[in-house]
Amino acid sequence: MSSTFLRYIAQRVVQCILVIFIGITITFLVPRFSPTDPVEAAVNRAMMMGQYSHPDAVRMMKEALTKMYGLDGTLGQQYIRFWKGLLSGDLGPSLSSFPKPVMSLIRTSLPWTAGLLLVSAIISWTVGNLLGCLAGYFGNQRWSQVIGMIAMALHPIPYYIMAFVLLVALAYVIPVFPIGGAVDIGLKPSLGWIYISSLLRHAFLPALSLVLIGVGGWFIGMRTLVTNVVAEDYVTYAKYAGVSDRTIMYQYVMKNALLPQITGLAMQIGLIFNGALITEYVFSYPGLGYLAYNAIFTGDYSLIMGVAIFSIVGVSLAVLLIDLAYPLFDPRVKYQ
Amino acid sequence: MRSLVRIIADLYRYDGRCRFGFTVILLIVIFALLSFISPYDPGYSYYAAPNMPPSRQHFFGTTSRGQDVFWLMTFAVRNSLTFGVTTALLSRIIAVFVGLTAGYKGGMVDRIMMVINDSFVVLPVLPLLILINFIMKGVMTLFRLAVIISLFGWPWDARLIRSQVLSLKEREFTFTSRFSGSRTSRVLLTEHLPFVMPIILSTTINNLLWAIGMEVTLAVLGLSNISIPTIGTTIYWANQHQALISGVWWWLAAPVGISVLLFIALYLLVVGLGEYLDPRTRLQRMKGVLSDERA
Amino acid sequence: MLKVENLKAYYQTEMYGVSRNVRAVDGVSLELQKNEVYGIAGESSCGKTTLIRTLFGAFDPPLRVVEGTVTYSLDGESVDVTKIQGERLRQIRWKQVSYILQGSMSLLNPVRKIRKTFWDFTRAHEPITDAEKFEAMARNHLNRLGLPAQVLDSYPHQLSGGMKQRVAIALATLFEPKVILADEPTTALDVIVQRGVLQLLKRIQRETQSTLVIVTHDMGIHANIADRVAIMYAGRIVEEGRVKHIFGDPLHPYTKHLIESLPKIGDKSTRTSIPGAPPNLGDPPPGCRFHPRCPYAEPICRRESPHLAAVANDRRVACFLVTTKENAHVS
């Protein structure tokens, strides 16, 4: 445990807290400074349902909603109450599934998003970097150029379009995979093959769309990094000394080129998360993205707030985890 | 500015991918410009028979609302491009300001700015945008959306611009002009901006790509201004009318196909520009005395 | 030991429509003996590094050997490293000819312990059957060079600059090579550390009776360590000779400048620097390449290129001023 190591850890933790602080403050301020009023919107929505409401009932409903959304009192009081609620894990009840608390809805969705994100991020990071390393190391070979072209064609496609095209192609036109959901309806969670295979079949397309885009990005990044590392003096020195190609590629080139890609993963996890949300919506995958879509659809303000807050906290913690793992790979941070 | 034009000319001439990118973008821009001579107003519907497949009369077919998809798409692409450019330019103002000041001032200012910058880099933007657009539903215009998205689109690029300034700061001409008494702002504008310009260009294209993609995402969730045709809102309306299930695939194929082409073309430009800016290849390109020692 | 004949090595590139042909080494001939220290001097970008790389047979595109040979006589067999490749070249490298490349700060893999790097470099040429034997060998080797065995447990960033360079030298001398090529082995090190590193190189050379080629722009180092020195200018050798002759009686105007620019104790006069800049090797001037900067240039220098001619035993120079004077003497 050296002082640089400790300073590094402290820096990362502070950064993580700051991200959470900034993000949550934005979510707090947005509804309070927007030209529209969430209470008004909810009331209008209720009236549009066609029920006749007595003006007194409307007034009471407004008061109740204002209280429920924490919009009563001064801005300072609201802000303190907002944080108190968060820290005690209370995000209020959901309007669309009243009186279910927002927290419990998020709790059931979170594992699906986390699973999808984790699996697809790991697969695309590993595959993309491995291929990128080979392509960068062996330079101008035909296969590396072909993969490069494919990567460049896949990577820039927005997550929504990719997911949508896959859905159309492999669930509608050639119905190999299910159109949506996480498992076949009515299946009880178990460790049996039927459940697991249904799980995998449902997760395949959402994961694939995230992986296809992800692999391209990591591939292109890694290829550039490797071509730079190959030109480093220590690689040339080892090459001249006759060290075997395998050792040079894995121990000299890849291990060094991967370091910026680890930092890159931390910096991009937010972007990948955005992709996961939208992919879930396309495939009706029951994670946070689908929850957010339902909340938009039903006008559930507290639920959207909850999803936003949880996304910020979850992503920040994931970033922190990767940052804390980084010293394991870079001795310059670990030992002084 | 002159050097920028040269860079673009060089890229066009010597990089096949960039040439492809330029050509496709040019075609798409021409397509968008066709909207000015469109025979149909994009706000009207049921002026044609609904659900007609592509034909000589309607190149891309018609929608379930009796609109011509070809002419509708010219407006959609024009709006999406205008939206993307507006967003990219707006977020450039923040990115350039943060990048230049942080890089140039250094010290405490730089440290504080970068900590905030990094927080914005990691922040998951989509949930926040969903929240904002949800709350502003009904009063959302395309321009407001551009402003909001640009508020989140600068941190990556500010970082890049800053690192470029840091390396420029070490160069001799900076010292020379500072010792000769030039004001900071003058050094920034006359000495540094020409070098930072190509990076700004590359980040602008990248940002354009991101912004258009973000609009598509928000639009399909119904969170954009759905009364104006964009690539995203076209998909939204097609989905609303179950275009896929009722077999009106062309309504979806047109926006999806055009946007895929547009994204790939823009991305190829970014990649080509990035390679062009790479100091290694840059060195080999420059004429004149060169150290052969480490080539 | 090593004979170089009319070596020409060019960088040939073609990029964004600009094609360049940099003649970094343009007709170099030299001969090295066993058990000597040969210095190669010159300003930066005069082609010294390219020359030493080519001596090691290390030319990857865009660098190409256009003409000439680099012949080693190893165990009675002569090998031209510009003609061989792959496994054959690998066998000669490190065991017979070693190369310490420029950049002492960055020759070691930052994410690998020194022990592992030793392991890699050793295994490249001899199978390691026994980890303990390897450990003993590595410690022994470091000991002999006066380095603490603890460096094996370190990562490069934990070592000082001088220490890193010594480790790089230790790696290059694992197999007691017959020829050691060292490119700027002491740049970026402070003066005291420089001396230590030079003494180490010299000691290894003397103990193994090997040939040491040392490339540096620093004339002071050549004066200290070299037996013979070659002065390079714009891809060519302009003068070569015993160190005491070169420093005592420089013949070529360029050599004179280099030596006059050395600080001398008690001398308070300002150093004269050579006017002008070294030529662009992509487009060198016609005739003698030094003529644009030469205070004594004559019409012939602009037209014709002087040969590197022997003017005395062990002394060669490429300058019309010198050779025509000599010729006048003879006739």
Coordinates of C-alpha atoms in Angstrom, one line a residue, chain A residues 13-28 79 82-83 86-87 308-318 320, chain B residues 119-120 122-124 128:
Chain A
V13 CA -14.0 7.5 -4.6
V14 CA -14.3 11.3 -4.6
Q15 CA -15.0 11.4 -8.3
C16 CA -17.7 8.8 -7.9
I17 CA -19.4 10.7 -5.1
L18 CA -19.2 13.8 -7.3
V19 CA -20.8 12.1 -10.2
I20 CA -23.7 10.9 -8.1
F21 CA -24.1 14.3 -6.5
I22 CA -24.1 16.2 -9.8
G23 CA -26.5 13.7 -11.5
I24 CA -28.9 13.6 -8.6
T25 CA -28.9 17.3 -8.3
I26 CA -29.8 17.6 -12.0
T27 CA -32.7 15.2 -11.5
F28 CA -33.8 17.3 -8.5
Y79 CA -33.7 19.4 -1.6
F82 CA -35.1 14.7 -1.4
W83 CA -31.8 13.4 -0.2
L86 CA -33.0 8.7 -1.2
L87 CA -30.6 7.8 1.6
A308 CA -32.9 8.1 -13.5
I309 CA -31.6 8.2 -10.0
F310 CA -30.9 4.5 -10.0
S311 CA -29.2 4.6 -13.4
I312 CA -26.8 7.4 -12.1
V313 CA -26.0 5.5 -8.9
G314 CA -25.6 2.2 -10.6
V315 CA -23.4 3.5 -13.4
S316 CA -21.2 5.5 -11.1
L317 CA -20.7 2.5 -8.9
A318 CA -19.8 0.3 -11.9
L320 CA -15.8 3.0 -9.5
Chain B
S119 CA -18.3 13.6 -13.9
F120 CA -20.2 14.5 -17.0
V122 CA -19.5 9.1 -16.9
L123 CA -23.0 10.3 -16.3
P124 CA -25.6 8.1 -18.1
L128 CA -31.6 12.1 -17.6

